[in-house]
XYZ file of C-alpha atoms in Angstrom:
380
model
C -45.932 6.591 20.258
C -48.927 4.277 19.681
C -48.435 0.654 20.594
C -48.231 -1.915 17.843
C -50.556 -4.870 17.785
C -49.060 -7.678 19.884
C -49.548 -10.220 17.119
C -47.734 -7.913 14.715
C -44.887 -7.524 17.200
C -44.353 -11.291 17.329
C -44.971 -11.743 13.611
C -47.914 -14.161 14.008
C -51.658 -14.128 13.403
C -54.547 -14.596 15.847
C -54.941 -18.281 14.954
C -51.424 -19.073 16.241
C -51.253 -21.865 18.822
C -49.613 -21.539 22.213
C -46.521 -23.333 20.882
C -46.378 -21.015 17.863
C -46.567 -17.975 20.158
C -43.794 -19.369 22.329
C -41.561 -20.122 19.328
C -42.138 -16.660 17.876
C -41.297 -15.061 21.214
C -38.038 -16.962 21.538
C -37.040 -16.038 17.991
C -37.767 -12.329 18.422
C -36.243 -12.135 21.912
C -33.003 -13.669 20.645
C -32.991 -11.288 17.691
C -33.338 -8.086 19.708
C -31.636 -8.955 23.006
C -29.256 -6.054 23.888
C -26.373 -8.441 24.594
C -26.570 -9.652 20.988
C -28.062 -6.794 18.984
C -26.208 -3.495 19.361
C -28.307 -1.637 16.783
C -30.086 1.538 17.931
C -33.615 0.729 19.068
C -32.946 -2.970 19.685
C -33.512 -2.618 23.419
C -36.897 -0.950 22.901
C -37.935 -3.696 20.495
C -36.819 -6.278 23.036
C -39.093 -4.678 25.645
C -41.916 -4.585 23.114
C -41.491 -8.306 22.356
C -41.581 -9.195 26.045
C -44.648 -7.063 26.625
C -46.435 -8.799 23.762
C -45.523 -12.243 25.062
C -46.571 -11.371 28.603
C -50.075 -10.921 27.232
C -50.263 -13.497 24.437
C -48.417 -16.131 26.441
C -51.093 -16.006 29.160
C -54.385 -17.645 28.127
C -56.599 -15.304 30.201
C -54.804 -12.119 29.116
C -54.831 -13.292 25.518
C -58.582 -13.860 25.616
C -59.164 -10.397 27.059
C -56.847 -8.829 24.468
C -58.564 -10.675 21.620
C -61.942 -9.388 22.818
C -61.207 -5.835 23.957
C -57.759 -5.031 22.562
C -55.421 -2.962 24.747
C -58.375 -1.949 26.910
C -58.816 -5.552 27.958
C -55.366 -5.763 29.557
C -53.553 -3.597 32.040
C -51.699 -0.994 29.976
C -49.098 -0.733 32.740
C -48.671 -4.478 33.159
C -45.165 -4.575 31.738
C -43.893 -1.389 33.346
C -45.513 -2.257 36.647
C -44.019 -5.695 36.896
C -42.225 -4.481 40.015
C -38.898 -6.172 39.344
C -38.086 -9.842 39.069
C -38.724 -11.484 35.689
C -42.514 -11.133 35.500
C -42.190 -9.017 32.381
C -40.199 -11.671 30.467
C -42.485 -14.679 30.266
C -41.628 -17.743 32.328
C -38.203 -18.313 33.845
C -37.798 -21.449 31.738
C -38.489 -19.486 28.565
C -35.909 -16.801 29.329
C -33.290 -19.296 30.457
C -33.746 -21.266 27.235
C -33.233 -18.071 25.237
C -30.098 -17.028 27.114
C -28.690 -20.549 26.952
C -29.128 -20.658 23.190
C -26.837 -17.702 22.526
C -24.853 -17.167 25.749
C -24.207 -20.710 26.879
C -25.210 -22.363 30.137
C -25.269 -19.671 32.814
C -26.893 -21.600 35.614
C -30.418 -20.177 35.419
C -30.710 -16.557 36.412
C -27.650 -16.383 38.673
C -25.473 -15.499 35.713
C -21.798 -16.169 36.347
C -20.067 -14.119 33.658
C -16.657 -14.872 35.143
C -16.723 -18.644 35.219
C -15.282 -20.805 37.986
C -12.014 -21.564 36.200
C -11.476 -17.888 35.478
C -12.153 -16.973 39.105
C -9.590 -19.443 40.366
C -6.961 -18.282 37.865
C -7.177 -14.692 39.127
C -6.096 -15.833 42.580
C -3.089 -17.800 41.280
C 0.336 -16.645 40.143
C 0.243 -15.992 36.400
C 2.875 -15.041 33.851
C 2.625 -11.514 32.443
C 1.994 -10.570 28.824
C 4.810 -10.381 26.273
C 6.163 -7.117 24.887
C 7.386 -6.385 21.374
C 9.752 -3.911 19.736
C 11.520 -3.533 16.386
C 15.231 -3.101 15.783
C 17.010 -2.188 12.538
C 20.490 -3.550 11.880
C 23.003 -3.536 8.996
C 23.109 -6.310 6.416
C 26.523 -7.621 7.433
C 25.620 -7.478 11.138
C 22.729 -9.783 10.353
C 25.078 -12.168 8.549
C 27.728 -12.294 11.259
C 25.603 -11.648 14.333
C 25.977 -8.718 16.683
C 24.962 -7.279 20.030
C 22.877 -4.222 20.803
C 22.122 -2.485 24.088
C 18.652 -1.022 24.600
C 17.223 0.889 27.539
C 13.829 -0.331 28.667
C 11.395 0.355 31.516
C 10.364 -2.823 33.268
C 8.527 -3.885 36.413
C 10.708 -6.401 38.215
C 9.364 -8.649 40.939
C 10.314 -7.228 44.317
C 13.306 -9.109 45.688
C 12.396 -8.368 49.288
C 8.842 -9.776 49.309
C 9.201 -12.032 46.217
C 6.147 -10.430 44.665
C 3.701 -10.926 47.540
C 3.609 -7.219 48.431
C 3.620 -8.071 52.157
C 6.164 -7.274 54.851
C 6.126 -10.950 55.855
C 4.070 -14.056 55.148
C 2.200 -13.576 58.399
C 0.864 -10.256 57.091
C -1.154 -12.019 54.362
C -4.666 -13.240 55.176
C -7.646 -14.496 53.228
C -10.039 -11.784 52.114
C -13.132 -11.945 54.394
C -15.371 -10.450 51.719
C -14.850 -13.062 48.981
C -13.365 -15.802 51.228
C -10.323 -16.073 49.001
C -12.143 -16.588 45.687
C -11.428 -13.079 44.381
C -15.054 -12.776 43.212
C -18.323 -11.645 44.744
C -21.906 -11.938 43.522
C -23.654 -8.641 42.875
C -27.426 -8.402 42.501
C -28.813 -5.440 40.609
C -32.143 -4.284 39.279
C -32.170 -3.687 35.531
C -34.790 -2.838 32.939
C -35.210 -6.583 32.508
C -35.600 -7.457 36.191
C -33.256 -8.602 38.962
C -29.969 -10.002 37.768
C -26.958 -11.505 39.487
C -23.457 -11.026 38.181
C -20.141 -12.348 39.473
C -17.626 -9.479 39.652
C -14.155 -8.807 41.002
C -14.013 -8.403 44.763
C -13.692 -4.671 45.542
C -11.669 -5.254 48.706
C -8.899 -7.542 47.432
C -9.176 -6.591 43.743
C -9.481 -10.214 42.674
C -6.428 -11.570 44.493
C -8.362 -13.258 47.288
C -5.887 -11.875 49.828
C -5.634 -8.917 52.165
C -2.228 -7.521 53.177
C -2.100 -6.059 56.678
C 1.455 -4.708 56.520
C 2.928 -3.808 53.149
C 6.471 -4.388 51.927
C 8.513 -1.175 52.411
C 10.374 -1.621 49.106
C 7.442 -2.035 46.726
C 4.754 -0.537 49.001
C 2.523 -3.570 48.588
C 2.665 -3.640 44.811
C 4.881 -6.732 44.589
C 6.894 -5.128 41.788
C 9.515 -2.402 41.542
C 9.682 -0.174 38.472
C 13.169 0.011 36.972
C 14.943 1.348 33.901
C 17.564 -1.088 32.716
C 20.092 -1.400 29.904
C 19.761 -4.862 28.451
C 21.996 -6.548 25.906
C 20.252 -8.009 22.864
C 22.273 -10.795 21.254
C 21.521 -10.974 17.531
C 22.344 -14.478 16.258
C 24.415 -15.068 13.123
C 22.332 -15.354 9.973
C 19.155 -13.671 11.224
C 16.872 -12.239 8.533
C 14.206 -9.552 8.437
C 11.044 -10.502 10.290
C 12.687 -12.968 12.658
C 12.523 -12.307 16.385
C 14.921 -12.492 19.301
C 13.433 -13.456 22.669
C 14.698 -11.848 25.870
C 13.267 -13.689 28.840
C 11.657 -11.795 31.726
C 11.463 -8.306 30.204
C 7.796 -8.351 29.250
C 4.816 -7.051 31.228
C 4.616 -7.779 34.920
C 3.093 -11.022 36.159
C -0.053 -11.423 38.249
C -0.148 -12.335 41.929
C 3.615 -12.764 42.102
C 3.893 -14.598 38.785
C 6.908 -14.130 36.485
C 7.143 -11.379 33.904
C 6.360 -12.055 30.281
C 9.123 -11.955 27.682
C 10.431 -9.279 25.327
C 10.397 -10.125 21.613
C 12.622 -8.026 19.347
C 11.680 -8.143 15.674
C 14.665 -7.564 13.395
C 14.618 -5.411 10.270
C 17.749 -5.716 8.079
C 18.855 -2.681 6.087
C 19.647 -3.417 2.409
C 23.254 -3.657 1.255
C 24.677 -1.759 -1.680
C 25.873 -4.882 -3.519
C 24.629 -7.987 -1.707
C 21.032 -9.172 -1.708
C 19.616 -12.131 0.169
C 17.115 -14.766 -0.954
C 16.485 -17.311 1.766
C 19.984 -18.265 2.867
C 21.582 -17.552 -0.529
C 23.497 -14.331 -1.171
C 23.370 -12.741 -4.619
C 25.878 -10.356 -6.164
C 26.549 -9.028 -9.673
C 30.180 -9.051 -10.829
C 31.303 -7.089 -13.927
C 34.019 -8.488 -16.205
C 35.354 -7.463 -19.602
C 34.228 -9.040 -22.855
C 37.747 -10.428 -23.314
C 37.699 -12.122 -19.882
C 34.252 -13.513 -20.576
C 35.484 -14.890 -23.897
C 38.850 -16.259 -22.804
C 38.036 -17.020 -19.164
C 39.884 -15.713 -16.135
C 40.228 -15.787 -12.364
C 38.889 -12.947 -10.209
C 38.691 -12.158 -6.485
C 34.938 -12.037 -5.837
C 33.632 -10.172 -2.763
C 31.631 -12.350 -0.365
C 30.099 -11.584 3.023
C 33.137 -13.371 4.482
C 35.788 -11.527 2.441
C 37.259 -11.835 -1.047
C 37.410 -15.347 -2.533
C 39.090 -16.322 -5.820
C 36.687 -17.697 -8.401
C 37.334 -19.092 -11.898
C 35.333 -17.539 -14.735
C 35.175 -20.203 -17.449
C 35.862 -19.303 -21.082
C 32.758 -18.408 -23.045
C 30.812 -17.098 -20.064
C 27.680 -15.295 -21.241
C 26.162 -12.044 -19.907
C 23.719 -12.798 -17.075
C 25.142 -16.266 -16.485
C 25.106 -17.303 -12.815
C 27.921 -19.096 -11.074
C 27.510 -20.719 -7.659
C 29.951 -20.449 -4.748
C 28.879 -23.171 -2.331
C 28.906 -22.433 1.378
C 29.353 -18.681 1.068
C 25.748 -17.767 1.840
C 24.037 -16.861 5.122
C 23.902 -19.217 8.070
C 20.500 -20.677 8.897
C 19.568 -19.609 12.431
C 17.842 -22.915 13.195
C 19.892 -25.593 11.398
C 23.281 -23.842 11.320
C 23.862 -24.798 7.662
C 24.987 -22.144 5.202
C 23.515 -21.202 1.862
C 25.484 -20.375 -1.283
C 26.588 -17.212 -3.005
C 25.151 -16.752 -6.481
C 27.368 -14.640 -8.752
C 25.675 -13.098 -11.779
C 28.140 -12.134 -14.519
C 27.802 -8.731 -16.112
C 29.872 -8.450 -19.322
C 31.153 -4.916 -19.623
C 31.159 -3.705 -23.262
C 33.404 -0.635 -23.606
C 31.797 2.467 -25.099
C 35.107 4.137 -25.980
C 38.205 2.485 -27.392
C 41.760 3.646 -27.840
C 43.267 3.536 -31.316
C 45.200 0.376 -30.508
C 42.103 -1.339 -29.049
C 40.025 -0.401 -32.067
C 42.641 -1.816 -34.418
C 42.675 -5.080 -32.472
C 38.888 -5.364 -32.664
C 38.947 -4.628 -36.401
C 41.509 -7.359 -36.987
C 39.415 -9.747 -34.900
C 36.304 -8.916 -36.930
C 38.123 -9.567 -40.220
C 39.098 -12.992 -38.956
C 35.473 -13.609 -37.967
C 34.232 -12.559 -41.406
C 35.939 -15.628 -42.869
C 33.490 -17.774 -40.884
C 29.707 -17.758 -40.673
C 28.802 -15.129 -38.112
C 26.392 -15.577 -35.212
C 23.989 -13.128 -36.834
C 24.014 -15.038 -40.118
C 23.150 -18.270 -38.329
C 20.339 -16.392 -36.578
C 18.932 -15.110 -39.903
C 18.913 -18.580 -41.407
C 16.321 -19.631 -38.856
C 13.828 -17.222 -40.469
C 14.239 -18.551 -44.014
């Protein structure tokens, strides 16, 4: 494919100053650098930008290019750079570009690990947490319960205490990385020679070499087990809340403790009770006579039946509160209330005697202004 004009590549014209050329190069190099731009063809454009700047950023090469075009410069100058960073402009230019979008990397000896990260890999670290879901009944959530689950877990070896060695004298500092857990690797890339800090291949980042391994864990520091563990579900837990079981997460690093197991609770719905926050709701049906005259009924609660007074004249849908009969708050320990919604049951079929009673009651009501008549007056 024919080469594009170098000025076109950098998006400048021939009258551009040296500073303008440098600014354009930095802008285009940042735009197409493979570590930033993952689009197809970005790497080729990055090479093209560097080739253009290698010529236009050099006063003698630029003069030759301006006079003779591509014939005035070595057509293999970029490809024949022979390694190093000769094909990328000056070292200061490239370091400024990398620093602007990758942070301070110490010149061209790029340390992608970072000193603090290197040191942490050689220290004991807690393992990651694990998560699972558990479904329980509504009343079990109210009163609390216990569940046993079987789980595979890596436990720290009791014999070597997680070191993986037969004895402390069998542990020595890695001679390759001198205990840092990291080594510097130099490699030739399409962009020149680069240095990268990587995990030590001999000690695998631990900074230690074990001469004689522990016979129980075979140098791993952990023993794989399948255990039955008891999950204690606290009283009053609700859907979405979690129970923490310490030490049953993923294994630690370099002898560090295991992470924790978090069990997320899902509560199955109840046939009659519903929960809103710490309040429990229930609908209770009563007869029209009891709603009119008032009565006492044994209302079901999550703690058993409790007698409640239905006042005379209670209306359909009216809510009555039973204080302290709700769910227990897991954190504060206080209990919510039970909200009782009254459903007035209107009979669809009546016996002869019941019908006669209702007819007599209606005749007595006819002597007074009815509820419907008062309602109609509001529209006149």
